[in-house]
Amino acid sequence: MPNKIIKNEKKRILTGDRPTGPLHLGHYAGSLKARVGFQDEYDEYVLIADVQALTDNFEHPEKVRKNVLEVALDYLSVGIDPKKATIMLQSMIPEIAELTVYFLNLTTISRLQQNPTVKSEIKEKGFEKSVPAGFLMYPVSQAADIAAFGAHFVPVGEDQLPMIEQAREIVRKFNRLYGKTLIEPKEILSDFSRLPGIDGKAKMSKSLGNVINLSDSPEAVRKQVQKMYTDPTRIRATDPGHIEGNIVFIYHDAFNPDKDEVAEMKEKYKKGKISDVEVKEKLAEALNNFLEPIRKKRKEYEKDLSEVQNIVIKGTEKGREIAAQTLNKVRRAMKIDYF
Ligand code: TRP
């Protein structure tokens, strides 16, 4: 029954993060949660993109280095299971860099300048006057990440869509010029809405200091929740409050498993029968309950960091084999497989 064979063959997915800091609740809601779910259904690869991280941190390599194992620890603590998913380190897979060089022929500077994510990042980072070439072309290197591992799908948030589009364009051009060699990747758009920062800004971002990290202590979580924005129109606890756009309730919805409690608090809040302090206390409790098993797992792995290193080394070796096979095909297709 040929159908059965196809069914058993899992499609490959690739995701990744730049190791520039600890992962936070925004990462969890936006992608880590989905990755934990996907690892049974798909052949999952997770890339710690240290080379990409260097494109805007090349002056601070120590920062990137420090965060490689931290990010690996974050992955393992949230339940990415090294028996099911493959965790890899980008710089230890030079085939990606090689493929990047070939891919650079297949796009143009002006196409790169039009990439909306790169465009806004250039502004954010103050690169307007002079953009490092490595930064401008990082979408090409990300296309190489995706193509080197033959990923069918890339689960992403909206901001990464332009990367997948550009990767698809490059792969199509490669296949058109050199013969069908590479897999055209598709995105799986995450259906989670983006978790706002604790200050109500659209995005949790380490540089804005509005994050709650997965590795934060219970006290640190409580402190951040205390700082959280609520309803700016509400001055006293007896004033009727608003739920929509209220950060505390957005987090309750995302992380408090006790839906009845949340519904009850919302009703009371609207009637001015519960204080901000109280809904925040409940939230801190819910978040700490949610984070507790993650902290526990992290502690276990922290006791044996060489085990974490081994997981990354093994994963990288496995990933490198796949990338090396892809590059053999690529060189053959490009007629540079000389001897
Ligand atoms: N650019 C991604 C981010 O900033 C990280 C990343 C690097 C990535 N390589 C990737 C994501 C390959 C998906 C696939 O979040």
Tab-separated table of C-alpha atoms and ligand atoms in Angstrom:
chain	number	residue	atom	x	y	z
A	1	MET	CA	0.000	0.000	0.000
A	2	PRO	CA	2.049	2.945	-1.219
A	3	ASN	CA	-0.107	5.404	0.676
A	4	LYS	CA	0.995	3.994	3.952
A	5	ILE	CA	4.655	4.452	3.080
A	6	ILE	CA	4.111	8.102	2.290
A	7	LYS	CA	2.212	8.584	5.527
A	8	ASN	CA	5.037	7.154	7.584
A	9	GLU	CA	7.558	9.463	6.040
A	10	LYS	CA	7.556	12.571	8.161
A	11	LYS	CA	7.999	15.910	6.475
A	12	ARG	CA	10.966	17.914	7.661
A	13	ILE	CA	10.599	21.236	9.420
A	14	LEU	CA	13.245	23.759	10.370
A	15	THR	CA	13.071	26.547	12.902
A	16	GLY	CA	15.736	28.618	14.553
A	17	ASP	CA	16.725	31.457	16.818
A	18	ARG	CA	19.561	33.915	17.035
A	19	PRO	CA	21.374	33.280	20.312
A	20	THR	CA	21.534	36.874	21.513
A	21	GLY	CA	19.799	36.484	24.864
A	22	PRO	CA	17.625	34.235	26.988
A	23	LEU	CA	14.325	33.176	25.441
A	24	HIS	CA	11.190	34.665	26.972
A	25	LEU	CA	7.444	34.119	27.233
A	26	GLY	CA	7.008	35.811	23.835
A	27	HIS	CA	9.211	33.139	22.246
A	28	TYR	CA	7.205	30.497	24.051
A	29	ALA	CA	3.806	31.736	22.895
A	30	GLY	CA	5.033	32.581	19.395
A	31	SER	CA	7.038	29.489	18.535
A	32	LEU	CA	8.446	27.213	21.250
A	33	LYS	CA	5.023	25.864	22.186
A	34	ALA	CA	4.345	24.964	18.565
A	35	ARG	CA	7.749	23.323	18.223
A	36	VAL	CA	7.042	21.069	21.172
A	37	GLY	CA	3.792	20.088	19.467
A	38	PHE	CA	5.372	19.605	16.038
A	39	GLN	CA	8.141	17.274	17.150
A	40	ASP	CA	5.873	14.210	17.089
A	41	GLU	CA	4.302	14.987	13.758
A	42	TYR	CA	7.360	16.171	11.869
A	43	ASP	CA	11.037	15.449	11.512
A	44	GLU	CA	12.047	18.557	13.411
A	45	TYR	CA	15.316	20.478	13.194
A	46	VAL	CA	16.070	23.464	15.380
A	47	LEU	CA	18.967	25.726	14.482
A	48	ILE	CA	20.856	27.892	16.939
A	49	ALA	CA	21.748	30.572	14.383
A	50	ASP	CA	24.985	31.950	15.805
A	51	VAL	CA	26.329	32.990	12.406
A	52	GLN	CA	23.187	35.015	11.768
A	53	ALA	CA	23.418	36.462	15.286
A	54	LEU	CA	26.882	37.742	14.435
A	55	THR	CA	25.552	39.738	11.467
A	56	ASP	CA	24.408	42.427	13.897
A	57	ASN	CA	26.595	41.476	16.866
A	58	PHE	CA	29.955	41.038	15.184
A	59	GLU	CA	31.491	43.462	17.650
A	60	HIS	CA	30.286	41.349	20.559
A	61	PRO	CA	31.089	37.731	19.797
A	62	GLU	CA	31.240	36.982	23.540
A	63	LYS	CA	27.543	37.796	23.793
A	64	VAL	CA	26.671	35.289	21.092
A	65	ARG	CA	28.974	32.647	22.553
A	66	LYS	CA	27.485	33.023	26.017
A	67	ASN	CA	23.973	32.518	24.735
A	68	VAL	CA	24.463	29.387	22.635
A	69	LEU	CA	24.159	26.968	25.537
A	70	GLU	CA	21.564	29.201	27.222
A	71	VAL	CA	19.293	28.884	24.216
A	72	ALA	CA	19.907	25.130	24.083
A	73	LEU	CA	18.927	24.985	27.773
A	74	ASP	CA	15.789	26.982	27.027
A	75	TYR	CA	14.846	24.526	24.267
A	76	LEU	CA	15.358	21.512	26.487
A	77	SER	CA	13.589	23.062	29.479
A	78	VAL	CA	10.384	23.788	27.561
A	79	GLY	CA	10.252	20.212	26.346
A	80	ILE	CA	11.970	20.079	22.989
A	81	ASP	CA	13.032	16.472	23.196
A	82	PRO	CA	16.441	15.597	21.735
A	83	LYS	CA	15.132	12.103	20.976
A	84	LYS	CA	12.572	13.582	18.632
A	85	ALA	CA	14.036	16.896	17.493
A	86	THR	CA	17.546	17.721	16.312
A	87	ILE	CA	19.217	20.757	17.876
A	88	MET	CA	22.073	22.135	15.782
A	89	LEU	CA	24.657	24.915	15.873
A	90	GLN	CA	24.934	26.899	12.659
A	91	SER	CA	28.652	27.786	12.697
A	92	MET	CA	29.582	24.126	12.996
A	93	ILE	CA	27.867	23.381	9.689
A	94	PRO	CA	30.113	25.151	7.140
A	95	GLU	CA	28.054	23.702	4.270
A	96	ILE	CA	25.485	26.412	5.044
A	97	ALA	CA	28.111	29.092	4.449
A	98	GLU	CA	29.126	27.441	1.195
A	99	LEU	CA	25.533	27.311	-0.025
A	100	THR	CA	25.121	30.966	0.959
A	101	VAL	CA	27.929	31.910	-1.433
A	102	TYR	CA	26.246	30.113	-4.353
A	103	PHE	CA	22.851	31.566	-3.415
A	104	LEU	CA	24.238	35.118	-3.447
A	105	ASN	CA	24.384	34.869	-7.242
A	106	LEU	CA	20.652	34.275	-7.356
A	107	THR	CA	19.382	37.484	-5.790
A	108	THR	CA	20.202	41.164	-6.127
A	109	ILE	CA	21.168	43.968	-3.784
A	110	SER	CA	17.960	45.829	-4.590
A	111	ARG	CA	15.849	42.746	-3.862
A	112	LEU	CA	17.563	42.467	-0.488
A	113	GLN	CA	16.985	46.139	0.219
A	114	GLN	CA	13.288	45.626	-0.415
A	115	ASN	CA	12.904	42.851	2.151
A	116	PRO	CA	10.522	44.523	4.633
A	117	THR	CA	11.932	42.762	7.707
A	118	VAL	CA	15.493	43.713	6.808
A	119	LYS	CA	14.321	47.228	6.019
A	120	SER	CA	12.825	47.791	9.440
A	121	GLU	CA	15.758	46.096	11.176
A	122	ILE	CA	18.176	48.421	9.379
A	123	LYS	CA	16.288	51.359	10.874
A	124	GLU	CA	16.082	49.763	14.315
A	125	LYS	CA	19.804	49.094	14.423
A	126	GLY	CA	20.851	52.458	13.027
A	127	PHE	CA	22.415	50.902	9.928
A	128	GLU	CA	20.764	53.419	7.551
A	129	LYS	CA	23.941	55.234	6.596
A	130	SER	CA	25.978	52.145	6.037
A	131	VAL	CA	24.711	48.601	6.211
A	132	PRO	CA	27.196	45.817	6.842
A	133	ALA	CA	27.077	43.553	3.775
A	134	GLY	CA	26.692	40.507	5.999
A	135	PHE	CA	23.596	41.935	7.608
A	136	LEU	CA	21.979	42.951	4.332
A	137	MET	CA	22.388	39.466	2.951
A	138	TYR	CA	21.323	37.467	5.974
A	139	PRO	CA	18.069	36.455	4.244
A	140	VAL	CA	20.276	34.633	1.722
A	141	SER	CA	22.045	32.799	4.493
A	142	GLN	CA	18.664	31.962	6.018
A	143	ALA	CA	17.570	30.609	2.618
A	144	ALA	CA	20.693	28.439	2.745
A	145	ASP	CA	19.752	27.218	6.258
A	146	ILE	CA	16.400	26.144	4.961
A	147	ALA	CA	17.585	24.595	1.703
A	148	ALA	CA	20.645	22.853	3.155
A	149	PHE	CA	18.456	20.752	5.445
A	150	GLY	CA	15.815	20.199	2.797
A	151	ALA	CA	13.078	21.628	4.992
A	152	HIS	CA	9.580	21.263	3.564
A	153	PHE	CA	8.100	23.623	6.112
A	154	VAL	CA	9.297	26.511	8.222
A	155	PRO	CA	7.004	27.488	11.100
A	156	VAL	CA	7.256	31.237	11.515
A	157	GLY	CA	5.645	34.355	12.850
A	158	GLU	CA	4.548	37.079	10.497
A	159	ASP	CA	7.821	39.014	10.660
A	160	GLN	CA	9.681	36.052	9.164
A	161	LEU	CA	7.380	35.625	6.162
A	162	PRO	CA	9.571	37.774	3.873
A	163	MET	CA	12.474	35.433	4.659
A	164	ILE	CA	10.566	32.380	3.547
A	165	GLU	CA	9.353	34.161	0.440
A	166	GLN	CA	12.892	35.085	-0.475
A	167	ALA	CA	14.144	31.582	0.266
A	168	ARG	CA	11.477	30.177	-2.037
A	169	GLU	CA	12.469	32.614	-4.796
A	170	ILE	CA	16.125	31.639	-4.535
A	171	VAL	CA	15.371	27.919	-4.508
A	172	ARG	CA	13.095	28.298	-7.550
A	173	LYS	CA	15.785	30.169	-9.422
A	174	PHE	CA	18.360	27.546	-8.491
A	175	ASN	CA	16.097	24.746	-9.714
A	176	ARG	CA	15.291	26.615	-12.917
A	177	LEU	CA	18.937	27.297	-13.749
A	178	TYR	CA	20.581	24.077	-12.642
A	179	GLY	CA	17.812	21.483	-12.679
A	180	LYS	CA	15.423	20.466	-9.947
A	181	THR	CA	17.684	19.889	-6.958
A	182	LEU	CA	16.336	21.674	-3.908
A	183	ILE	CA	13.065	21.532	-1.992
A	184	GLU	CA	10.852	24.611	-2.181
A	185	PRO	CA	10.040	25.535	1.410
A	186	LYS	CA	6.624	26.614	2.634
A	187	GLU	CA	5.794	28.527	5.776
A	188	ILE	CA	3.518	27.338	8.534
A	189	LEU	CA	2.203	30.622	9.850
A	190	SER	CA	1.823	30.512	13.591
A	191	ASP	CA	-1.742	31.260	14.658
A	192	PHE	CA	-0.690	32.707	17.974
A	193	SER	CA	-1.096	36.398	18.241
A	194	ARG	CA	2.050	38.108	19.269
A	195	LEU	CA	2.428	38.477	23.007
A	196	PRO	CA	2.872	42.149	23.915
A	197	GLY	CA	5.594	43.320	26.272
A	198	ILE	CA	4.712	43.953	29.916
A	199	ASP	CA	4.693	47.689	29.067
A	200	GLY	CA	2.025	47.159	26.423
A	201	LYS	CA	4.445	47.600	23.500
A	202	ALA	CA	3.607	45.374	20.548
A	203	LYS	CA	6.484	43.021	21.118
A	204	MET	CA	8.484	41.517	23.949
A	205	SER	CA	12.022	42.509	23.313
A	206	LYS	CA	15.064	42.170	25.469
A	207	SER	CA	16.386	45.566	24.437
A	208	LEU	CA	13.141	47.207	25.598
A	209	GLY	CA	13.407	45.503	29.003
A	210	ASN	CA	9.755	44.468	28.798
A	211	VAL	CA	10.197	40.717	28.909
A	212	ILE	CA	9.678	37.820	31.262
A	213	ASN	CA	12.347	35.230	30.600
A	214	LEU	CA	11.693	31.514	30.781
A	215	SER	CA	14.633	31.286	33.167
A	216	ASP	CA	13.460	34.098	35.493
A	217	SER	CA	13.104	33.340	39.209
A	218	PRO	CA	9.669	33.474	40.876
A	219	GLU	CA	10.628	36.814	42.462
A	220	ALA	CA	11.732	38.276	39.140
A	221	VAL	CA	8.439	37.171	37.577
A	222	ARG	CA	6.468	38.781	40.400
A	223	LYS	CA	8.393	42.021	39.980
A	224	GLN	CA	7.777	42.138	36.243
A	225	VAL	CA	4.068	41.417	36.749
A	226	GLN	CA	3.860	44.251	39.269
A	227	LYS	CA	5.257	46.593	36.622
A	228	MET	CA	2.766	45.378	34.040
A	229	TYR	CA	0.452	47.898	32.387
A	230	THR	CA	-3.255	47.458	33.010
A	231	ASP	CA	-6.161	49.755	32.201
A	232	PRO	CA	-4.827	53.333	32.046
A	233	THR	CA	-8.326	54.786	32.566
A	234	ARG	CA	-8.785	53.028	35.885
A	235	ILE	CA	-7.594	54.964	38.906
A	236	ARG	CA	-9.247	53.198	41.838
A	237	ALA	CA	-10.042	49.515	42.320
A	238	THR	CA	-13.710	50.479	42.519
A	239	ASP	CA	-13.639	52.067	39.039
A	240	PRO	CA	-15.088	49.841	36.323
A	241	GLY	CA	-12.150	48.488	34.299
A	242	HIS	CA	-11.524	47.514	30.676
A	243	ILE	CA	-10.475	44.062	29.585
A	244	GLU	CA	-9.680	44.644	25.899
A	245	GLY	CA	-6.059	45.505	25.350
A	246	ASN	CA	-5.389	45.005	29.049
A	247	ILE	CA	-1.975	43.361	29.233
A	248	VAL	CA	-2.660	41.544	32.482
A	249	PHE	CA	-5.685	39.822	30.973
A	250	ILE	CA	-3.898	39.061	27.710
A	251	TYR	CA	-1.361	37.157	29.799
A	252	HIS	CA	-4.077	35.532	31.876
A	253	ASP	CA	-5.681	34.292	28.668
A	254	ALA	CA	-2.360	32.978	27.386
A	255	PHE	CA	-1.008	31.346	30.540
A	256	ASN	CA	-3.652	30.855	33.228
A	257	PRO	CA	-5.128	27.382	32.772
A	258	ASP	CA	-8.020	28.138	35.134
A	259	LYS	CA	-10.406	29.632	32.587
A	260	ASP	CA	-13.238	29.923	35.127
A	261	GLU	CA	-11.078	31.967	37.444
A	262	VAL	CA	-10.077	34.226	34.550
A	263	ALA	CA	-13.703	34.697	33.447
A	264	GLU	CA	-14.725	35.531	37.000
A	265	MET	CA	-11.921	38.049	37.409
A	266	LYS	CA	-12.896	39.711	34.142
A	267	GLU	CA	-16.478	40.113	35.313
A	268	LYS	CA	-15.375	41.559	38.637
A	269	TYR	CA	-12.860	43.830	36.963
A	270	LYS	CA	-15.487	45.284	34.646
A	271	LYS	CA	-17.663	46.054	37.658
A	272	GLY	CA	-14.864	47.532	39.747
A	273	LYS	CA	-14.968	44.695	42.239
A	274	ILE	CA	-11.404	43.526	42.078
A	275	SER	CA	-8.147	45.461	42.317
A	276	ASP	CA	-5.259	45.542	39.865
A	277	VAL	CA	-3.086	44.237	42.676
A	278	GLU	CA	-5.242	41.163	43.025
A	279	VAL	CA	-5.414	40.282	39.322
A	280	LYS	CA	-1.670	40.739	39.160
A	281	GLU	CA	-1.115	38.468	42.134
A	282	LYS	CA	-3.188	35.812	40.440
A	283	LEU	CA	-1.224	36.292	37.249
A	284	ALA	CA	2.154	36.016	38.967
A	285	GLU	CA	0.916	32.802	40.544
A	286	ALA	CA	-0.296	31.422	37.209
A	287	LEU	CA	2.941	32.345	35.439
A	288	ASN	CA	5.054	30.842	38.178
A	289	ASN	CA	2.989	27.663	38.068
A	290	PHE	CA	3.493	27.552	34.336
A	291	LEU	CA	7.239	28.198	34.632
A	292	GLU	CA	7.889	25.844	37.534
A	293	PRO	CA	8.253	22.614	35.511
A	294	ILE	CA	10.362	24.517	32.990
A	295	ARG	CA	12.671	25.716	35.793
A	296	LYS	CA	12.855	22.219	37.197
A	297	LYS	CA	13.888	20.727	33.898
A	298	ARG	CA	16.434	23.491	33.391
A	299	LYS	CA	17.955	22.747	36.807
A	300	GLU	CA	18.307	19.092	35.880
A	301	TYR	CA	20.122	19.941	32.651
A	302	GLU	CA	22.226	22.631	34.344
A	303	LYS	CA	23.644	19.962	36.623
A	304	ASP	CA	25.161	18.309	33.601
A	305	LEU	CA	26.103	20.925	31.047
A	306	SER	CA	28.362	18.486	29.221
A	307	GLU	CA	25.225	16.478	28.471
A	308	VAL	CA	23.671	19.605	26.943
A	309	GLN	CA	26.827	20.128	24.903
A	310	ASN	CA	26.644	16.529	23.741
A	311	ILE	CA	23.080	16.995	22.602
A	312	VAL	CA	24.127	19.987	20.509
A	313	ILE	CA	27.213	18.202	19.152
A	314	LYS	CA	25.241	15.079	18.198
A	315	GLY	CA	22.449	17.120	16.646
A	316	THR	CA	24.946	19.203	14.712
A	317	GLU	CA	26.671	16.064	13.382
A	318	LYS	CA	23.375	14.670	12.192
A	319	GLY	CA	22.404	17.979	10.600
A	320	ARG	CA	25.792	18.305	8.968
A	321	GLU	CA	25.394	14.955	7.248
A	322	ILE	CA	22.173	16.112	5.661
A	323	ALA	CA	23.694	19.449	4.642
A	324	ALA	CA	26.726	17.665	3.155
A	325	GLN	CA	24.432	15.456	1.042
A	326	THR	CA	22.563	18.520	-0.177
A	327	LEU	CA	25.818	20.268	-1.064
A	328	ASN	CA	26.990	17.249	-3.070
A	329	LYS	CA	23.842	17.542	-5.143
A	330	VAL	CA	24.260	21.300	-5.407
A	331	ARG	CA	27.841	21.072	-6.661
A	332	ARG	CA	26.868	18.428	-9.179
A	333	ALA	CA	23.991	20.568	-10.436
A	334	MET	CA	26.270	23.609	-10.683
A	335	LYS	CA	28.934	21.598	-12.499
A	336	ILE	CA	31.594	22.241	-9.889
A	337	ASP	CA	31.934	18.604	-8.848
A	338	TYR	CA	35.282	18.316	-10.615
A	339	PHE	CA	37.266	15.390	-9.289
B	1	TRP	N1	15.776	34.873	11.528
B	1	TRP	C1	15.225	34.041	12.549
B	1	TRP	C2	14.811	34.961	13.729
B	1	TRP	O1	15.348	36.038	13.874
B	1	TRP	C3	16.164	32.977	13.040
B	1	TRP	C4	16.538	31.965	11.995
B	1	TRP	C5	17.784	31.757	11.456
B	1	TRP	C6	15.678	31.027	11.361
B	1	TRP	N2	17.754	30.741	10.556
B	1	TRP	C7	16.477	30.273	10.462
B	1	TRP	C8	14.311	30.738	11.467
B	1	TRP	C9	15.921	29.274	9.652
B	1	TRP	C10	13.764	29.750	10.648
B	1	TRP	C11	14.572	29.020	9.754
B	1	TRP	O2	13.968	34.570	14.496
